[in-house]
Coordinates of C-alpha atoms and ligand atoms in Angstrom, one line a residue:
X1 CA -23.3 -14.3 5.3
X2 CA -23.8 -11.2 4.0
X3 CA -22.6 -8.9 1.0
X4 CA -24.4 -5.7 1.3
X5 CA -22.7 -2.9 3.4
X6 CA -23.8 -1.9 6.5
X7 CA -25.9 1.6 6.6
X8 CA -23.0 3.2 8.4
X9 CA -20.4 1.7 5.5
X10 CA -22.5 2.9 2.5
X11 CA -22.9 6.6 4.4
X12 CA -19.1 6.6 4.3
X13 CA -18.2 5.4 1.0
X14 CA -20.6 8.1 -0.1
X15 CA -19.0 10.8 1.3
X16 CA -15.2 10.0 0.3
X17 CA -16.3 9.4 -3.3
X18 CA -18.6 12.6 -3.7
X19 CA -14.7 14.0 -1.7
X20 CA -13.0 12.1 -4.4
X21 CA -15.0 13.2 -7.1
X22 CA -15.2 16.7 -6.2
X23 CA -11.4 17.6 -5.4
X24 CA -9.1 14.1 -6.5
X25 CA -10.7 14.0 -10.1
X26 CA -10.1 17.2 -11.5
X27 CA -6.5 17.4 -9.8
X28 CA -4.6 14.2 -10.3
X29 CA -3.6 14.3 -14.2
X30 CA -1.7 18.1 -13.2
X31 CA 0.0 16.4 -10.4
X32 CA 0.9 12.9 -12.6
X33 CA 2.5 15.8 -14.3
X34 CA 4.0 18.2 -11.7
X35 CA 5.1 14.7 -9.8
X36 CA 3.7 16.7 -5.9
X37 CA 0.2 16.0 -4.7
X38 CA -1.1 19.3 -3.5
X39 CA -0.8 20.2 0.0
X40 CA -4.1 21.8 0.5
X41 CA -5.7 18.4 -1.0
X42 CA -3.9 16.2 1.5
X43 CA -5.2 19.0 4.4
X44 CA -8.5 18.5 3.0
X45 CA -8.0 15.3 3.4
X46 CA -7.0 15.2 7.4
X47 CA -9.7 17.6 7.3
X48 CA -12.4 14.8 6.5
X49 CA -10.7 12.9 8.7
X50 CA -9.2 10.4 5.3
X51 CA -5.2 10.9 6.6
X52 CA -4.6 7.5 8.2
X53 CA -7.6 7.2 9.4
X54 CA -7.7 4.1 10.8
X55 CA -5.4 5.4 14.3
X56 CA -7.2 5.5 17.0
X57 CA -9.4 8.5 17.8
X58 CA -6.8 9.0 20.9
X59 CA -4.0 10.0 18.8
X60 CA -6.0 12.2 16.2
X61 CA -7.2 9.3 13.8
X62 CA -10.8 8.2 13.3
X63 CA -10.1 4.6 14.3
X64 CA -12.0 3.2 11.2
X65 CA -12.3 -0.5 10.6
X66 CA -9.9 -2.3 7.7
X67 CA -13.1 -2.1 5.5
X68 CA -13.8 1.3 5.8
X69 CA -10.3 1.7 5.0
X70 CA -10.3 -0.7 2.0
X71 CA -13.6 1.7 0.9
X72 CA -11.6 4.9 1.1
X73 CA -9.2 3.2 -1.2
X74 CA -11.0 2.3 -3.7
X75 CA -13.1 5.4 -4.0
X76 CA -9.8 7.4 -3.6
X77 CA -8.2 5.4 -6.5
X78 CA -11.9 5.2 -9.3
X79 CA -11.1 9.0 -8.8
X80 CA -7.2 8.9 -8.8
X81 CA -6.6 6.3 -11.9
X82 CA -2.7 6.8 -11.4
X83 CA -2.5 5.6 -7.9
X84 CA -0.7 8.4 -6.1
X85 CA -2.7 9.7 -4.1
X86 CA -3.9 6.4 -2.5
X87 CA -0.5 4.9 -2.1
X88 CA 0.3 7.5 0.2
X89 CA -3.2 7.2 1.6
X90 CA -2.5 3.1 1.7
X91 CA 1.0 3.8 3.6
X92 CA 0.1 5.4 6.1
X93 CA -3.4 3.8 6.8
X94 CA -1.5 0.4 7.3
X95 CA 1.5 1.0 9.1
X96 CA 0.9 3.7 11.0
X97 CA -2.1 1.3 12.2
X98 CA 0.7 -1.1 13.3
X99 CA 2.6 1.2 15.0
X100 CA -0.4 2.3 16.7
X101 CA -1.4 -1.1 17.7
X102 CA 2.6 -2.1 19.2
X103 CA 4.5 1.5 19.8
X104 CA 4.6 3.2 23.1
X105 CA 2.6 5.8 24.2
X106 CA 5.1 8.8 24.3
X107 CA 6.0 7.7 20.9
X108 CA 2.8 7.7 19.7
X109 CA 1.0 10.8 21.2
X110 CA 4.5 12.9 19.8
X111 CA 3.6 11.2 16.2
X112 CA 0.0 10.4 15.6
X113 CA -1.6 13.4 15.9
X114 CA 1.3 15.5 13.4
X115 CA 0.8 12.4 10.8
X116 CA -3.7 12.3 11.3
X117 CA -3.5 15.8 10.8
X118 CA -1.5 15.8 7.0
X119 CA 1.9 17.3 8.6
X120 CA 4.3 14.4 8.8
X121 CA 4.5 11.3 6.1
X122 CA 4.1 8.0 8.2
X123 CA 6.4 5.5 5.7
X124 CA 7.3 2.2 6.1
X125 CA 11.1 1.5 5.0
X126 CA 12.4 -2.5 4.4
X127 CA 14.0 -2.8 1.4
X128 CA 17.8 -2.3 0.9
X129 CA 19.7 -2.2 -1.8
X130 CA 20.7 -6.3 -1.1
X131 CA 17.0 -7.0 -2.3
X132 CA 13.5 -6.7 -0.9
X133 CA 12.2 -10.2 -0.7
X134 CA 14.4 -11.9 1.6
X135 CA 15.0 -9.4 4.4
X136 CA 16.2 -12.1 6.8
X137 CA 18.7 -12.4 4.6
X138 CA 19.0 -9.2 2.8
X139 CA 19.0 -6.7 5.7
X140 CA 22.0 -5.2 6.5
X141 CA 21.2 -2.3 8.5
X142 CA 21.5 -2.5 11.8
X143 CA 20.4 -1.3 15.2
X144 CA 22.5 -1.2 18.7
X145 CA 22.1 -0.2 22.0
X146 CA 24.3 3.0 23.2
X147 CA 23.6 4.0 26.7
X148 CA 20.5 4.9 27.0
X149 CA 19.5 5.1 23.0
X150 CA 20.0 2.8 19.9
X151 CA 22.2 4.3 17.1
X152 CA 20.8 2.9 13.5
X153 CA 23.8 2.5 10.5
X154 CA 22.2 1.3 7.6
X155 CA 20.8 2.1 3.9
X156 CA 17.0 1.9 2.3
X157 CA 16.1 1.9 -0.9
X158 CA 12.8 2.1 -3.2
X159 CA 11.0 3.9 -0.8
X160 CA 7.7 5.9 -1.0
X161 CA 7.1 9.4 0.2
X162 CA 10.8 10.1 0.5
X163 CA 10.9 13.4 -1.6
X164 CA 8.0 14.1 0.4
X165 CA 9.4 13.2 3.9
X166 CA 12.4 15.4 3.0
X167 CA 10.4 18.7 2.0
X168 CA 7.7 18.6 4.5
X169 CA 8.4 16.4 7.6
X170 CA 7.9 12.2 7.3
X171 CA 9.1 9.5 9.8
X172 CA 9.4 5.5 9.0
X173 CA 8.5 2.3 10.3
X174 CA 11.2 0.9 9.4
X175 CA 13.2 -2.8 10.4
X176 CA 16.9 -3.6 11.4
X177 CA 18.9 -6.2 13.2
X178 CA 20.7 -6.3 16.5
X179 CA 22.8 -9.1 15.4
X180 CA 23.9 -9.1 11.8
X181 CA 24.2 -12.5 11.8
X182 CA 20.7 -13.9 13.1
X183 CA 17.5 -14.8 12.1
X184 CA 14.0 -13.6 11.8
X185 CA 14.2 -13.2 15.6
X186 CA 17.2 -10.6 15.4
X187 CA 14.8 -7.6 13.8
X188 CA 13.6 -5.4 16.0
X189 CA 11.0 -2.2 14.6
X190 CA 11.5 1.3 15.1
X191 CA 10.6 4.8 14.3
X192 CA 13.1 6.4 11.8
X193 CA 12.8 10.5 12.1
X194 CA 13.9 11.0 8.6
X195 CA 12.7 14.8 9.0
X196 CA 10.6 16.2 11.8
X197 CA 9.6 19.0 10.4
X198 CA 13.0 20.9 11.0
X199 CA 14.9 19.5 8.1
X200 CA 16.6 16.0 7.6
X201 CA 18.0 14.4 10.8
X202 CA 21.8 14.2 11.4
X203 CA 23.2 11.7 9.8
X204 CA 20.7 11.3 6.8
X205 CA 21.0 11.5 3.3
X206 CA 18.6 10.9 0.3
X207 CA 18.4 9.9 -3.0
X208 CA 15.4 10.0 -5.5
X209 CA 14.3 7.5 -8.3
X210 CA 12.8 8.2 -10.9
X211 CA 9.4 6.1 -11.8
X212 CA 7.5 5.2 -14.6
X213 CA 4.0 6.3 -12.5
X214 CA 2.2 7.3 -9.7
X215 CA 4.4 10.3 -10.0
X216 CA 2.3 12.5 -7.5
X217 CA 4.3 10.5 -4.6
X218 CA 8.4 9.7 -5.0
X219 CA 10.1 6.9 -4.3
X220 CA 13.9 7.4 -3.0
X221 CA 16.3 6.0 -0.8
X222 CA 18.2 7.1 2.4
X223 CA 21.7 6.4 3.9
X224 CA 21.6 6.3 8.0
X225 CA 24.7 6.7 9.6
X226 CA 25.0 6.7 13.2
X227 CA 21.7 7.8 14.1
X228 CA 20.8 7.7 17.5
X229 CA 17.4 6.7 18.5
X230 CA 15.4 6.8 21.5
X231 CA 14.0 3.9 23.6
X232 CA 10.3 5.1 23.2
X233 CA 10.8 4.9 19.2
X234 CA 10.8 1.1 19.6
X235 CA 8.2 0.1 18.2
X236 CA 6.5 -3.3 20.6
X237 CA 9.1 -5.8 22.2
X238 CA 12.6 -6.0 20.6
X239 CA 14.1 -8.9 18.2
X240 CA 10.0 -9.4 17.3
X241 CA 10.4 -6.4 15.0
X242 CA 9.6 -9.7 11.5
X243 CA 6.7 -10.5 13.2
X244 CA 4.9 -7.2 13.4
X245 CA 6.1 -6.5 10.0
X246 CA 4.5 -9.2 9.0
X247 CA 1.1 -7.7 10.5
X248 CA 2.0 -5.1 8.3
X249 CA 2.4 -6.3 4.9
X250 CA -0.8 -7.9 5.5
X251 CA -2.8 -4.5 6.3
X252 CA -1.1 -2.7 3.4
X253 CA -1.6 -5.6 0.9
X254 CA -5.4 -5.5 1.4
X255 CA -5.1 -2.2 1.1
X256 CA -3.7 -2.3 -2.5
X257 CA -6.3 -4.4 -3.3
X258 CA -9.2 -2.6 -2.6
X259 CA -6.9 0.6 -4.6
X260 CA -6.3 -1.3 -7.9
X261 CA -10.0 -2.3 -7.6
X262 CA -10.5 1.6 -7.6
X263 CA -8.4 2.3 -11.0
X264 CA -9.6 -0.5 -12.7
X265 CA -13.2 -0.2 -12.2
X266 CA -12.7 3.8 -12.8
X267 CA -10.6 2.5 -16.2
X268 CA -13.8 -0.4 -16.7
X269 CA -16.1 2.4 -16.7
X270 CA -14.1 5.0 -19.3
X271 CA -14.0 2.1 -21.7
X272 CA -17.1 0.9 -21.1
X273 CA -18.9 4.8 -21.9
X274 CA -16.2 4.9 -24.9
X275 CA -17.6 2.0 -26.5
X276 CA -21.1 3.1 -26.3
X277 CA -20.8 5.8 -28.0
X278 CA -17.6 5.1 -30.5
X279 CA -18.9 3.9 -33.7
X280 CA -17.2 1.7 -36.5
X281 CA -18.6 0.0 -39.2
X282 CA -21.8 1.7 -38.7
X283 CA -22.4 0.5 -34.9
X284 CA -21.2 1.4 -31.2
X285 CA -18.2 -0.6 -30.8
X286 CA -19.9 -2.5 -27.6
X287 CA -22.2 -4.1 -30.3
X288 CA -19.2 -6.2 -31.4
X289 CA -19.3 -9.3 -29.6
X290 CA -15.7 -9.1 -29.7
X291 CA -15.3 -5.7 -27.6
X292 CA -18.5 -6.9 -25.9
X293 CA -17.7 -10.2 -24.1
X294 CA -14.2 -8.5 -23.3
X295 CA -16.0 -6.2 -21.1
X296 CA -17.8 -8.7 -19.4
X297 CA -14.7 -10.4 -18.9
X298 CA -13.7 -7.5 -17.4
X299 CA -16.7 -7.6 -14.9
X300 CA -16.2 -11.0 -14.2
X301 CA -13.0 -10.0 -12.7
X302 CA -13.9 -7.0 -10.8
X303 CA -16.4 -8.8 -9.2
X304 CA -14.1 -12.1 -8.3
X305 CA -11.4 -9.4 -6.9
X306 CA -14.0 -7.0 -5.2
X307 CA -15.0 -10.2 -2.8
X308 CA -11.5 -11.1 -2.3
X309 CA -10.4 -7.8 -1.0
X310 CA -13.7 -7.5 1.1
X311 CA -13.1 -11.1 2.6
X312 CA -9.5 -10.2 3.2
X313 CA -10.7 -6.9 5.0
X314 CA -13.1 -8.4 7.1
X315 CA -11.2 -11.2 8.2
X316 CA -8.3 -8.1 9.5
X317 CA -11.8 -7.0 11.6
X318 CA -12.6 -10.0 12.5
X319 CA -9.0 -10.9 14.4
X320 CA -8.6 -7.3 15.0
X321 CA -11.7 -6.0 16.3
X322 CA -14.1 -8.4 16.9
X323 CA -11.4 -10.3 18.5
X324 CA -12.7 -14.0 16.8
X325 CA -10.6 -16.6 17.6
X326 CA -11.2 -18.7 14.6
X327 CA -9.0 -16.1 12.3
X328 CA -5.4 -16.0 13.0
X329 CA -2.8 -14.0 11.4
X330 CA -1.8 -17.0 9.0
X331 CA -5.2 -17.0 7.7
X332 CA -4.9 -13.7 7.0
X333 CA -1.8 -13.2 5.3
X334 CA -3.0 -15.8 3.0
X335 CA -5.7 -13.9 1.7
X336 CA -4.3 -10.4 1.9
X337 CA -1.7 -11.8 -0.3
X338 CA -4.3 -13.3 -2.9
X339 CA -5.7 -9.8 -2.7
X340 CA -2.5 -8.1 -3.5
X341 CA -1.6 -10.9 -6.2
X342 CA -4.6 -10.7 -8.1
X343 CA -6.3 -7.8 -8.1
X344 CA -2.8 -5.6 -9.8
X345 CA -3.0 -8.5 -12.7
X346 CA -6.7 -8.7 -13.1
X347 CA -6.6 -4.6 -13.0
X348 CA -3.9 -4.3 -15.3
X349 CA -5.5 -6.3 -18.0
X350 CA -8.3 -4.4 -17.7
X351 CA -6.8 -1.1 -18.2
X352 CA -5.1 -2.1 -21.3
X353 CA -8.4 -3.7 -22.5
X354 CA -9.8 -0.5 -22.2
X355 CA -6.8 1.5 -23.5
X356 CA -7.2 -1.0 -26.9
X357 CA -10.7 0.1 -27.5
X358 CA -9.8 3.7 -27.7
X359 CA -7.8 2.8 -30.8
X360 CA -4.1 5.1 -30.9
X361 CA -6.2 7.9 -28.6
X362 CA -5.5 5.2 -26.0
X363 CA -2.0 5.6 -26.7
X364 CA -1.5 9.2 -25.4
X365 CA -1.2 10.7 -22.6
X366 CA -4.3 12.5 -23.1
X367 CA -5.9 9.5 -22.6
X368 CA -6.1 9.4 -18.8
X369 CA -6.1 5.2 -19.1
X370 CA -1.9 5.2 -19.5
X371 CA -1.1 7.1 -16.5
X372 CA -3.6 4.0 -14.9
X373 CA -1.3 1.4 -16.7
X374 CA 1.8 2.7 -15.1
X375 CA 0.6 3.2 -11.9
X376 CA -0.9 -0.3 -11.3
X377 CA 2.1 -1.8 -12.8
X378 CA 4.3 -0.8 -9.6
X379 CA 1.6 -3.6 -7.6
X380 CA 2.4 -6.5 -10.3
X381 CA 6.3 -5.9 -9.6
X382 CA 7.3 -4.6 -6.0
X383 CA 6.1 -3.0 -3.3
X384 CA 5.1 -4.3 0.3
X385 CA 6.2 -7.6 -1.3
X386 CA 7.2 -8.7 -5.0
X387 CA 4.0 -10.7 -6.6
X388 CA 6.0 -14.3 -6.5
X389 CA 6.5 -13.6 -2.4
X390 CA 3.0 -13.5 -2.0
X391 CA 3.0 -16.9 -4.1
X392 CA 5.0 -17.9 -1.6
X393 CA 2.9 -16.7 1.0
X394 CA -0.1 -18.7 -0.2
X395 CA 2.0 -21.8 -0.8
X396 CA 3.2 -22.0 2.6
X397 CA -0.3 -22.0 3.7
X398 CA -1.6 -24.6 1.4
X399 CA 1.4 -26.8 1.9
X400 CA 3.0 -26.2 4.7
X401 CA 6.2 -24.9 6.2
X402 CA 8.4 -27.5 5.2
X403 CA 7.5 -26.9 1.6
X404 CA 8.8 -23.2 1.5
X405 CA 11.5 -23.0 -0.9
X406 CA 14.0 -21.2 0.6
X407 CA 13.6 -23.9 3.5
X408 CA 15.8 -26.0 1.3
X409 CA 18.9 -25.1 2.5
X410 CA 22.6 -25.7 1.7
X411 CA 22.2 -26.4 -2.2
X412 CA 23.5 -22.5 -3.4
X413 CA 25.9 -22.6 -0.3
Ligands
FAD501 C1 7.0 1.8 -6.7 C2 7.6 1.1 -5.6 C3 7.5 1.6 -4.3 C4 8.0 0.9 -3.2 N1 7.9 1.4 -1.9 C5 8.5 0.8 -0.9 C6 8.5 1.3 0.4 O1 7.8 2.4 0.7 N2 9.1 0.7 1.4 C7 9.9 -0.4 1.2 O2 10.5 -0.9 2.2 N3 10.0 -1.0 0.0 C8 9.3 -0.4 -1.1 N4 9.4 -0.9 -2.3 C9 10.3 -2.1 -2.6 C10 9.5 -3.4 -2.7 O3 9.0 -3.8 -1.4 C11 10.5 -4.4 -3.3 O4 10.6 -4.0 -4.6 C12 10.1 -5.8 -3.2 O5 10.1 -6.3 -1.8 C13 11.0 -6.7 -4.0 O6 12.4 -6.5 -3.6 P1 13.5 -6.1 -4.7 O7 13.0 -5.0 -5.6 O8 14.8 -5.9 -4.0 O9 13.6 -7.4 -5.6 P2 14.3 -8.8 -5.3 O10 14.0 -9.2 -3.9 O11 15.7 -8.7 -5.7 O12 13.5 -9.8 -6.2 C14 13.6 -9.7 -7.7 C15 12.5 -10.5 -8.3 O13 12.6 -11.8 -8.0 C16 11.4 -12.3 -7.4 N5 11.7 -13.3 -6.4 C17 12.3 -13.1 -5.2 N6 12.4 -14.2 -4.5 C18 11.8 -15.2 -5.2 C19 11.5 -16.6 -5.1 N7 11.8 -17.2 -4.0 N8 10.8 -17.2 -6.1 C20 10.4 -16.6 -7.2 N9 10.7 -15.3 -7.4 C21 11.3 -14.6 -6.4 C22 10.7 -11.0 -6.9 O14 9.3 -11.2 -6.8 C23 11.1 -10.0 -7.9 O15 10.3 -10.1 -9.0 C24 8.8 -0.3 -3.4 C25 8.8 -0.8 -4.7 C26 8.2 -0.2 -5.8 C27 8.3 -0.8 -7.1

């Protein structure tokens, strides 16, 4: 066992925080405000290599390990407390991973390099407007064979990176069933080409929500009607579309983790220099035990949740990488969900700790701790799974499948 990184880790988290520190810091309260992450700081980013960089080096990426990626993350996110930034940094460093790992070549080698390289959003696209939680269920979009090609009729909604996708060129990972009426094994995973570059695809149309944070990156919607696909966009075998989507979830959850580990250790360290220096009652506020042990409480959780995320990313190497049979994708979605459960929670009390001991200056928005509160607060709700699923996820693993809930069938028929 050991906790330390390796030299080759630390080197890297050195470099994307001084890169985070130098040109994320200053910029992200304009663009909480102006709602667009500036172009030339996501070029900077392909530039050092940061824009999904865990693709292979084949198709343009730097084929970084899931800690390395969880590393990026968090730096990205102590240095971006609203989140932006490193959602669409998280998004595209998970599933374009997958699609690297199951798409085909021709697909790939046409895609990759345009998405490594800052030019086209790589999204991932689930949720419809019938609910996100239970897509076997929920999803109603579908996909069918036509000649050679697949034509896709469907709608999304809540998605990231859509306003983005529109204005600059973004494609999606996105699920949809052959058969309406079956199962898990009826999804099959495909590249969407919401805009290649030369404006929204035929038969595409968008809509925009409007969130409470992380408003450098949209969330929207899009209708699909009758668009026709290629056979290379297929993403791995068809009708096992759930099951790489379930790879999926699992790379993006640890992801979040290691990014609301970012914002609430940059948010733990505001509060904790605030209260050094504040004074009331004749003392620094950090000599109240009250403030005090708060702040350790604080630690205690940063620490707990920094392990978590670091077990969960090393056990994605482990299966991934190092090939070890003793870690199968179970064991991993049960930790990458305990990652994405708890770390949100754990960071969103510690934000609002640290908002309450600046007093009402931690009430505006020139405190830079709100725009933290409302960005971490999308990872307690939705988002690559709503917090109960990945309950759910943990309870089927400590249980059993027979215990899942929504195995109990024919009582709301
Ligand atoms: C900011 C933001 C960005 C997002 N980006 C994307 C994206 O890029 N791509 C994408 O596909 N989706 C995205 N989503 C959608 C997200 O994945 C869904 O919100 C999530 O899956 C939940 O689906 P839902 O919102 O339809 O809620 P529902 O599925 O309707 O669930 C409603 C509530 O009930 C809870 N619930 C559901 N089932 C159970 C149960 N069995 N037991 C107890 N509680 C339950 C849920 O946790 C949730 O709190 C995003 C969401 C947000 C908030």
């Amino acid at each position: 066992m050991d906790f330390q990184e390796s030299e080759e880790e630390k080197m890297f988290r050195e470099a994307v925080r001084e890169f985070a520190q130098r040109y994320v810091a200053p910029a992200w309260q304009e663009y909480d405000r102006s709602h667009e992450i500036p172009r030339d700081l996501i070029k900077k980013m392909a530039d050092m290599q940061l824009w999904a960089p865990t693709v292979s080096e084949e198709y343009g990426g730097a084929g970084i390990s899931m800690t390395m990626a969880c590393i990026a993350a968090e730096e990205l996110a102590r240095a971006d407390l609203s989140i932006a930034l490193p959602v669409m940094y998280l998004v595209e460093a998970s599933w374009a991973l997958i699609f690297d790992l199951y798409g085909t070549h021709e697909a790939k080698s046409e895609i990759l390099p345009r998405v490594t390289k800052g030019d086209l959003f790589f999204g991932i696209a689930t949720t419809e407007p019938t609910g996100g939680s239970d897509l076997v269920n929920s999803t109603k979009t579908t996909i069918k064979p036509k000649g050679d090609n697949f034509v896709v009729n469907g709608e999304k909604v809540y998605i990231s990176g859509v306003r983005e996708s529109e204005k600059y060129g973004g494609v999606y990972w996105t699920l949809a069933k052959e058969d309406p009426k079956g199962d898990h094994k009826a999804f099959t995973a495909f590249i969407l080409p919401l805009n290649l570059g030369d404006g929204l695809h035929p038969g595409i149309t968008t809509t925009l929500f409007e969130d409470m944070g992380r408003m450098g990156v949209s969330t929207g919607g899009f209708n699909i009607e009758d668009v026709e696909i290629p056979p290379h966009y297929i993403i791995g075998e068809r009708n096992r579309g759930f099951y790489y989507a379930m790879e999926g979830f699992s790379a993006a959850r640890v992801l979040i983790g290691a990014t609301c580990l970012g914002s609430a250790e940059g948010a733990f360290q505001i509060g904790v220099d605030y209260v050094k220096q504040r004074k009331q009652f004749g003392r620094p506020l950090a000599s109240f035990e009250g403030i005090m042990f708060e702040a350790v409480q604080s630690w205690m959780a940063l620490e707990a949740d920094k392990n978590l995320v670091y077990k969960a990313a090393w056990m994605m190497d482990q299966h991934y990488r190092e090939k070890n049979p003793s870690i199968s994708k179970l064991d991993i979605a049960k930790y990458t969900a305990a990652a994405k459960y708890r770390t949100p929670h754990d960071a969103l009390d510690i934000i609002t700790r640290a908002m309450t001991w600046h007093g009402a200056f931690g009430y505006t928005k020139e405190c830079p701790l709100e725009a933290a509160y409302r960005g971490v607060r999308s990872y307690t709700i939705g988002a690559e799974g709503g917090a109960h699923i990945q309950l759910i996820v943990m309870g089927r693993e400590i249980f059993g499948k027979e215990y899942l809930p929504y195995r109990q069938k024919g009582q709301f028929d």
